[in-house]
Amino acid sequence: MRKKIVAGNWKMNLNKNDSEDLVNNILNHLDDNFSPQIIFAPPYLFLNNVIELCKNKNNIFVSSQDCSAYTDGAFTGEVSAKMISSYDISHVIIGHSERRKNFNETNDILNHKINQAINNHLNVIFCCGETLSDRNNGLYFDVISDQLLSTVLSLDKSKFSNIIIAYEPIWAIGTGVTATADQAQEVHAHIRRIIKDKYGDAISNKTSIIYGGSCKPANAKEIFSQDDIDGGLIGGASLNYKDFISIIKAF
Ligand code: PGA
């Protein structure tokens, strides 16, 4: 069965105290038998505090929001996958559209990051998604195929097992505009199809594909109920414990 996942991507928000309050509030309000995996992706500086707060909690994981494309050495300001994996951190987000756009991350850079992550046994949450003009021009299937085939879908089959795909239409991120459940399902089914074409049925059926882009309590249930949608990568709504809990409960 595919893993159901609700991941909170905090981006560059909160401070030390706010981040601890947020995690404590979420942990205190979770039902004992919550069903999806929960992943917190705080900024680097707060990772260790979040790890401490989540210690010994079942089904809760910690992710970094990025990792370096380099192994180690003279790269001021960078954080390597090897450093990340020396903590109790299981996941890394790679290929977020904000990194592609604002930090000029090309497929070549992303491939280095993916390899660094895999070599250090991290699970990769790999983001893909089209712009509004790609969508309006009917190019979104092609754009997404290209983003995946030139990165995670060029991996050997054996390395793909630790990949989670996040479909994040750029026009929906942080805009308050969400893809409809049908729009999201259509793309998730497309992604699952191209995974199947590349690696076969078994792997495609086992890969979690999560949705991101203004996912919130009001729309999570409908989005998560779609056949090929296995959860969400939540930005803004992951910063508010009540919203994040409601989204977790939408499963
Ligand atoms: P959003 O961000 O939920 O604020 O739209 C999602 C994301 O960028 O991961």
mmCIF file of C-alpha atoms and ligand atoms in Angstrom:
data_model
loop_
_atom_site.group_PDB
_atom_site.id
_atom_site.type_symbol
_atom_site.label_atom_id
_atom_site.label_comp_id
_atom_site.label_asym_id
_atom_site.label_seq_id
_atom_site.Cartn_x
_atom_site.Cartn_y
_atom_site.Cartn_z
ATOM 1 C CA MET A 1 0.000 0.000 0.000
ATOM 2 C CA ARG A 2 1.170 3.518 -0.733
ATOM 3 C CA LYS A 3 2.215 5.730 2.148
ATOM 4 C CA LYS A 4 -0.171 8.569 2.933
ATOM 5 C CA ILE A 5 1.781 11.690 3.784
ATOM 6 C CA VAL A 6 1.125 15.172 5.129
ATOM 7 C CA ALA A 7 4.307 17.246 5.011
ATOM 8 C CA GLY A 8 4.650 20.790 6.325
ATOM 9 C CA ASN A 9 7.080 22.947 4.375
ATOM 10 C CA TRP A 10 7.675 25.912 6.655
ATOM 11 C CA LYS A 11 9.868 27.698 4.096
ATOM 12 C CA MET A 12 11.729 30.697 5.649
ATOM 13 C CA ASN A 13 9.199 31.361 8.404
ATOM 14 C CA LEU A 14 8.999 31.353 12.207
ATOM 15 C CA ASN A 15 11.689 31.733 14.853
ATOM 16 C CA LYS A 16 12.995 29.258 17.418
ATOM 17 C CA ASN A 17 10.189 29.767 19.942
ATOM 18 C CA ASP A 18 7.409 29.873 17.348
ATOM 19 C CA SER A 19 8.675 26.698 15.752
ATOM 20 C CA GLU A 20 8.739 24.843 19.068
ATOM 21 C CA ASP A 21 5.241 26.106 19.940
ATOM 22 C CA LEU A 22 3.968 24.982 16.562
ATOM 23 C CA VAL A 23 5.330 21.449 16.905
ATOM 24 C CA ASN A 24 4.181 21.127 20.521
ATOM 25 C CA ASN A 25 0.688 22.289 19.617
ATOM 26 C CA ILE A 26 0.474 19.842 16.736
ATOM 27 C CA LEU A 27 1.742 16.941 18.848
ATOM 28 C CA ASN A 28 -0.679 17.799 21.650
ATOM 29 C CA HIS A 29 -3.667 17.889 19.322
ATOM 30 C CA LEU A 30 -2.981 14.763 17.288
ATOM 31 C CA ASP A 31 -5.315 11.819 17.749
ATOM 32 C CA ASP A 32 -3.558 8.704 18.988
ATOM 33 C CA ASN A 33 -4.355 6.890 15.773
ATOM 34 C CA PHE A 34 -3.731 9.553 13.165
ATOM 35 C CA SER A 35 -3.292 7.842 9.825
ATOM 36 C CA PRO A 36 -0.884 9.646 7.487
ATOM 37 C CA GLN A 37 2.853 9.995 7.981
ATOM 38 C CA ILE A 38 3.605 13.489 9.190
ATOM 39 C CA ILE A 39 6.760 15.204 7.990
ATOM 40 C CA PHE A 40 8.015 18.522 9.365
ATOM 41 C CA ALA A 41 10.332 20.484 7.071
ATOM 42 C CA PRO A 42 11.615 23.427 9.118
ATOM 43 C CA PRO A 43 14.516 25.706 8.182
ATOM 44 C CA TYR A 44 17.953 24.139 8.824
ATOM 45 C CA LEU A 45 18.481 26.073 12.040
ATOM 46 C CA PHE A 46 15.429 24.565 13.746
ATOM 47 C CA LEU A 47 15.836 20.982 12.547
ATOM 48 C CA ASN A 48 17.489 19.729 15.686
ATOM 49 C CA ASN A 49 14.886 21.281 17.982
ATOM 50 C CA VAL A 50 12.132 19.657 15.961
ATOM 51 C CA ILE A 51 13.963 16.321 16.062
ATOM 52 C CA GLU A 52 14.158 16.543 19.857
ATOM 53 C CA LEU A 53 10.444 17.347 20.154
ATOM 54 C CA CYS A 54 9.466 14.465 17.858
ATOM 55 C CA LYS A 55 11.782 11.893 19.390
ATOM 56 C CA ASN A 56 10.103 8.502 19.927
ATOM 57 C CA LYS A 57 6.917 9.621 18.176
ATOM 58 C CA ASN A 58 5.574 7.071 15.736
ATOM 59 C CA ASN A 59 4.949 8.027 12.149
ATOM 60 C CA ILE A 60 6.450 11.514 12.488
ATOM 61 C CA PHE A 61 9.485 12.411 10.405
ATOM 62 C CA VAL A 62 11.754 15.389 9.910
ATOM 63 C CA SER A 63 12.896 16.731 6.545
ATOM 64 C CA SER A 64 15.284 19.413 5.405
ATOM 65 C CA GLN A 65 14.023 21.839 2.777
ATOM 66 C CA ASP A 66 17.090 21.426 0.592
ATOM 67 C CA CYS A 67 20.626 20.036 0.500
ATOM 68 C CA SER A 68 23.800 20.979 -1.282
ATOM 69 C CA ALA A 69 24.688 19.637 -4.704
ATOM 70 C CA TYR A 70 28.244 19.150 -3.373
ATOM 71 C CA THR A 71 29.679 16.498 -1.088
ATOM 72 C CA ASP A 72 31.811 18.703 1.184
ATOM 73 C CA GLY A 73 34.524 21.334 1.113
ATOM 74 C CA ALA A 74 34.820 25.067 0.477
ATOM 75 C CA PHE A 75 31.169 25.933 -0.148
ATOM 76 C CA THR A 76 30.361 28.643 2.382
ATOM 77 C CA GLY A 77 26.777 28.588 3.563
ATOM 78 C CA GLU A 78 25.946 25.177 2.100
ATOM 79 C CA VAL A 79 24.663 22.171 4.048
ATOM 80 C CA SER A 80 25.519 18.737 2.670
ATOM 81 C CA ALA A 81 23.296 15.671 2.525
ATOM 82 C CA LYS A 82 25.957 13.902 4.563
ATOM 83 C CA MET A 83 25.564 16.459 7.374
ATOM 84 C CA ILE A 84 21.789 16.208 7.179
ATOM 85 C CA SER A 85 21.825 12.438 7.388
ATOM 86 C CA SER A 86 24.068 12.556 10.454
ATOM 87 C CA TYR A 87 20.959 13.818 12.294
ATOM 88 C CA ASP A 88 17.672 12.011 12.707
ATOM 89 C CA ILE A 89 16.418 13.469 9.429
ATOM 90 C CA SER A 90 14.809 11.110 6.968
ATOM 91 C CA HIS A 91 13.726 13.307 4.047
ATOM 92 C CA VAL A 92 14.869 16.207 1.920
ATOM 93 C CA ILE A 93 12.784 18.405 -0.391
ATOM 94 C CA ILE A 94 14.460 18.888 -3.770
ATOM 95 C CA GLY A 95 13.340 20.854 -6.807
ATOM 96 C CA HIS A 96 10.834 23.177 -5.174
ATOM 97 C CA SER A 97 9.759 25.784 -7.733
ATOM 98 C CA GLU A 98 10.937 28.556 -5.402
ATOM 99 C CA ARG A 99 14.456 27.107 -5.588
ATOM 100 C CA ARG A 100 14.273 26.538 -9.334
ATOM 101 C CA LYS A 101 13.112 30.119 -9.908
ATOM 102 C CA ASN A 102 14.792 32.211 -7.214
ATOM 103 C CA PHE A 103 18.068 30.284 -7.013
ATOM 104 C CA ASN A 104 18.362 29.206 -10.636
ATOM 105 C CA GLU A 105 18.388 25.512 -9.872
ATOM 106 C CA THR A 106 18.639 23.667 -13.165
ATOM 107 C CA ASN A 107 17.965 19.988 -13.780
ATOM 108 C CA ASP A 108 21.715 19.431 -13.678
ATOM 109 C CA ILE A 109 21.968 20.933 -10.169
ATOM 110 C CA LEU A 110 18.872 19.033 -9.061
ATOM 111 C CA ASN A 111 20.385 15.763 -10.291
ATOM 112 C CA HIS A 112 23.477 16.375 -8.191
ATOM 113 C CA LYS A 113 21.288 17.070 -5.172
ATOM 114 C CA ILE A 114 19.208 13.947 -5.793
ATOM 115 C CA ASN A 115 22.364 11.844 -5.973
ATOM 116 C CA GLN A 116 23.753 13.398 -2.819
ATOM 117 C CA ALA A 117 20.508 12.647 -1.015
ATOM 118 C CA ILE A 118 20.280 9.064 -2.241
ATOM 119 C CA ASN A 119 23.935 8.353 -1.479
ATOM 120 C CA ASN A 120 23.232 9.472 2.061
ATOM 121 C CA HIS A 121 20.073 7.360 2.399
ATOM 122 C CA LEU A 122 17.645 10.283 2.522
ATOM 123 C CA ASN A 123 14.148 10.022 1.073
ATOM 124 C CA VAL A 124 13.609 12.683 -1.561
ATOM 125 C CA ILE A 125 10.412 14.710 -1.863
ATOM 126 C CA PHE A 126 10.850 15.827 -5.445
ATOM 127 C CA CYS A 127 8.690 18.735 -6.645
ATOM 128 C CA CYS A 128 7.379 19.333 -10.135
ATOM 129 C CA GLY A 129 4.701 21.611 -11.543
ATOM 130 C CA GLU A 130 3.744 23.910 -14.371
ATOM 131 C CA THR A 131 3.323 27.673 -14.648
ATOM 132 C CA LEU A 132 -0.034 29.251 -15.387
ATOM 133 C CA SER A 133 0.979 29.905 -18.978
ATOM 134 C CA ASP A 134 2.041 26.246 -19.427
ATOM 135 C CA ARG A 135 -1.391 25.271 -18.182
ATOM 136 C CA ASN A 136 -3.267 27.779 -20.311
ATOM 137 C CA ASN A 137 -1.325 26.647 -23.363
ATOM 138 C CA GLY A 138 -2.124 23.002 -22.711
ATOM 139 C CA LEU A 139 1.544 22.171 -22.131
ATOM 140 C CA TYR A 140 1.345 20.965 -18.565
ATOM 141 C CA PHE A 141 1.668 17.231 -19.215
ATOM 142 C CA ASP A 142 4.754 17.840 -21.359
ATOM 143 C CA VAL A 143 6.360 20.200 -18.858
ATOM 144 C CA ILE A 144 5.856 17.783 -15.983
ATOM 145 C CA SER A 145 7.048 14.784 -17.996
ATOM 146 C CA ASP A 146 10.157 16.715 -18.929
ATOM 147 C CA GLN A 147 10.838 17.837 -15.334
ATOM 148 C CA LEU A 148 10.620 14.240 -14.121
ATOM 149 C CA LEU A 149 12.239 12.376 -17.017
ATOM 150 C CA SER A 150 15.325 14.578 -16.866
ATOM 151 C CA THR A 151 15.724 14.128 -13.087
ATOM 152 C CA VAL A 152 14.244 11.467 -10.798
ATOM 153 C CA LEU A 153 12.960 9.353 -13.676
ATOM 154 C CA SER A 154 16.463 9.034 -15.054
ATOM 155 C CA LEU A 155 17.540 7.138 -11.933
ATOM 156 C CA ASP A 156 18.157 3.406 -11.923
ATOM 157 C CA LYS A 157 15.103 1.506 -10.795
ATOM 158 C CA SER A 158 16.813 0.469 -7.564
ATOM 159 C CA LYS A 159 17.367 4.103 -6.585
ATOM 160 C CA PHE A 160 13.836 5.277 -7.279
ATOM 161 C CA SER A 161 12.287 3.532 -4.293
ATOM 162 C CA ASN A 162 13.117 6.416 -1.957
ATOM 163 C CA ILE A 163 11.452 9.064 -4.098
ATOM 164 C CA ILE A 164 8.171 10.793 -3.270
ATOM 165 C CA ILE A 165 6.790 13.076 -5.967
ATOM 166 C CA ALA A 166 5.097 16.357 -5.039
ATOM 167 C CA TYR A 167 2.934 17.868 -7.753
ATOM 168 C CA GLU A 168 2.927 21.600 -7.094
ATOM 169 C CA PRO A 169 1.361 23.733 -9.826
ATOM 170 C CA ILE A 170 3.268 27.001 -9.586
ATOM 171 C CA TRP A 171 0.101 29.040 -10.086
ATOM 172 C CA ALA A 172 -1.345 27.502 -6.914
ATOM 173 C CA ILE A 173 1.624 27.945 -4.568
ATOM 174 C CA GLY A 174 1.019 30.612 -1.948
ATOM 175 C CA THR A 175 -1.661 32.214 -4.133
ATOM 176 C CA GLY A 176 -4.769 30.925 -2.371
ATOM 177 C CA VAL A 177 -5.823 29.419 -5.712
ATOM 178 C CA THR A 178 -5.940 25.637 -5.431
ATOM 179 C CA ALA A 179 -6.047 23.179 -8.276
ATOM 180 C CA THR A 180 -9.459 21.539 -8.283
ATOM 181 C CA ALA A 181 -9.474 17.942 -7.158
ATOM 182 C CA ASP A 182 -10.055 16.922 -10.805
ATOM 183 C CA GLN A 183 -7.175 19.030 -12.091
ATOM 184 C CA ALA A 184 -4.833 17.588 -9.472
ATOM 185 C CA GLN A 185 -6.021 14.017 -10.032
ATOM 186 C CA GLU A 186 -5.513 14.357 -13.789
ATOM 187 C CA VAL A 187 -1.863 15.302 -13.310
ATOM 188 C CA HIS A 188 -1.226 12.742 -10.556
ATOM 189 C CA ALA A 189 -2.585 10.014 -12.848
ATOM 190 C CA HIS A 190 -0.272 11.289 -15.592
ATOM 191 C CA ILE A 191 2.716 11.176 -13.239
ATOM 192 C CA ARG A 192 1.831 7.645 -12.156
ATOM 193 C CA ARG A 193 1.569 6.649 -15.814
ATOM 194 C CA ILE A 194 5.036 7.907 -16.667
ATOM 195 C CA ILE A 195 6.483 6.185 -13.596
ATOM 196 C CA LYS A 196 4.808 2.995 -14.818
ATOM 197 C CA ASP A 197 6.185 3.426 -18.340
ATOM 198 C CA LYS A 198 9.656 3.768 -16.903
ATOM 199 C CA TYR A 199 9.726 1.332 -13.981
ATOM 200 C CA GLY A 200 6.610 -0.834 -14.298
ATOM 201 C CA ASP A 201 3.385 -1.334 -12.431
ATOM 202 C CA ALA A 202 4.702 -2.424 -9.061
ATOM 203 C CA ILE A 203 6.864 0.656 -8.536
ATOM 204 C CA SER A 204 4.298 3.055 -9.925
ATOM 205 C CA ASN A 205 1.613 1.665 -7.604
ATOM 206 C CA LYS A 206 3.907 2.009 -4.654
ATOM 207 C CA THR A 207 5.113 5.587 -5.244
ATOM 208 C CA SER A 208 3.480 8.262 -3.112
ATOM 209 C CA ILE A 209 2.483 11.318 -5.136
ATOM 210 C CA ILE A 210 1.430 14.245 -2.978
ATOM 211 C CA TYR A 211 -0.214 17.546 -3.900
ATOM 212 C CA GLY A 212 0.994 21.038 -2.937
ATOM 213 C CA GLY A 213 -0.416 24.481 -3.678
ATOM 214 C CA SER A 214 -2.783 26.309 -1.330
ATOM 215 C CA CYS A 215 -3.937 23.059 0.239
ATOM 216 C CA LYS A 216 -5.975 23.975 3.313
ATOM 217 C CA PRO A 217 -8.619 22.530 5.645
ATOM 218 C CA ALA A 218 -11.422 23.542 3.282
ATOM 219 C CA ASN A 219 -10.115 21.577 0.299
ATOM 220 C CA ALA A 220 -7.852 18.851 1.743
ATOM 221 C CA LYS A 221 -10.542 16.206 2.092
ATOM 222 C CA GLU A 222 -11.653 16.411 -1.514
ATOM 223 C CA ILE A 223 -8.107 16.511 -2.838
ATOM 224 C CA PHE A 224 -6.924 13.595 -0.688
ATOM 225 C CA SER A 225 -9.911 11.470 -1.696
ATOM 226 C CA GLN A 226 -8.679 11.248 -5.311
ATOM 227 C CA ASP A 227 -7.320 7.887 -6.446
ATOM 228 C CA ASP A 228 -3.792 9.002 -7.249
ATOM 229 C CA ILE A 229 -3.327 11.623 -4.527
ATOM 230 C CA ASP A 230 -1.484 10.306 -1.500
ATOM 231 C CA GLY A 231 -1.335 13.418 0.628
ATOM 232 C CA GLY A 232 -0.051 16.952 0.617
ATOM 233 C CA LEU A 233 2.982 19.185 0.800
ATOM 234 C CA ILE A 234 1.584 22.069 2.783
ATOM 235 C CA GLY A 235 3.139 25.537 2.907
ATOM 236 C CA GLY A 236 1.146 28.377 4.470
ATOM 237 C CA ALA A 237 -1.362 26.165 6.265
ATOM 238 C CA SER A 238 1.425 24.172 7.952
ATOM 239 C CA LEU A 239 2.333 27.250 10.013
ATOM 240 C CA ASN A 240 -0.963 27.220 11.868
ATOM 241 C CA TYR A 241 -1.417 24.206 14.113
ATOM 242 C CA LYS A 242 -5.209 24.154 13.837
ATOM 243 C CA ASP A 243 -5.075 24.192 10.042
ATOM 244 C CA PHE A 244 -2.340 21.582 9.918
ATOM 245 C CA ILE A 245 -4.226 19.281 12.277
ATOM 246 C CA SER A 246 -7.411 19.693 10.208
ATOM 247 C CA ILE A 247 -5.474 18.752 7.075
ATOM 248 C CA ILE A 248 -4.057 15.657 8.804
ATOM 249 C CA LYS A 249 -7.577 14.731 9.867
ATOM 250 C CA ALA A 250 -8.805 15.122 6.288
ATOM 251 C CA PHE A 251 -7.576 11.560 5.653
HETATM 252 P P1 PGA B 1 1.365 26.739 -0.100
HETATM 253 O O1 PGA B 1 2.837 26.185 -0.454
HETATM 254 O O2 PGA B 1 0.636 25.636 0.599
HETATM 255 O O3 PGA B 1 1.614 27.925 0.772
HETATM 256 O O4 PGA B 1 0.726 27.087 -1.404
HETATM 257 C C1 PGA B 1 3.024 24.852 -0.849
HETATM 258 C C2 PGA B 1 4.478 24.627 -1.154
HETATM 259 O O5 PGA B 1 5.125 25.502 -1.741
HETATM 260 O O6 PGA B 1 5.039 23.567 -0.806
#
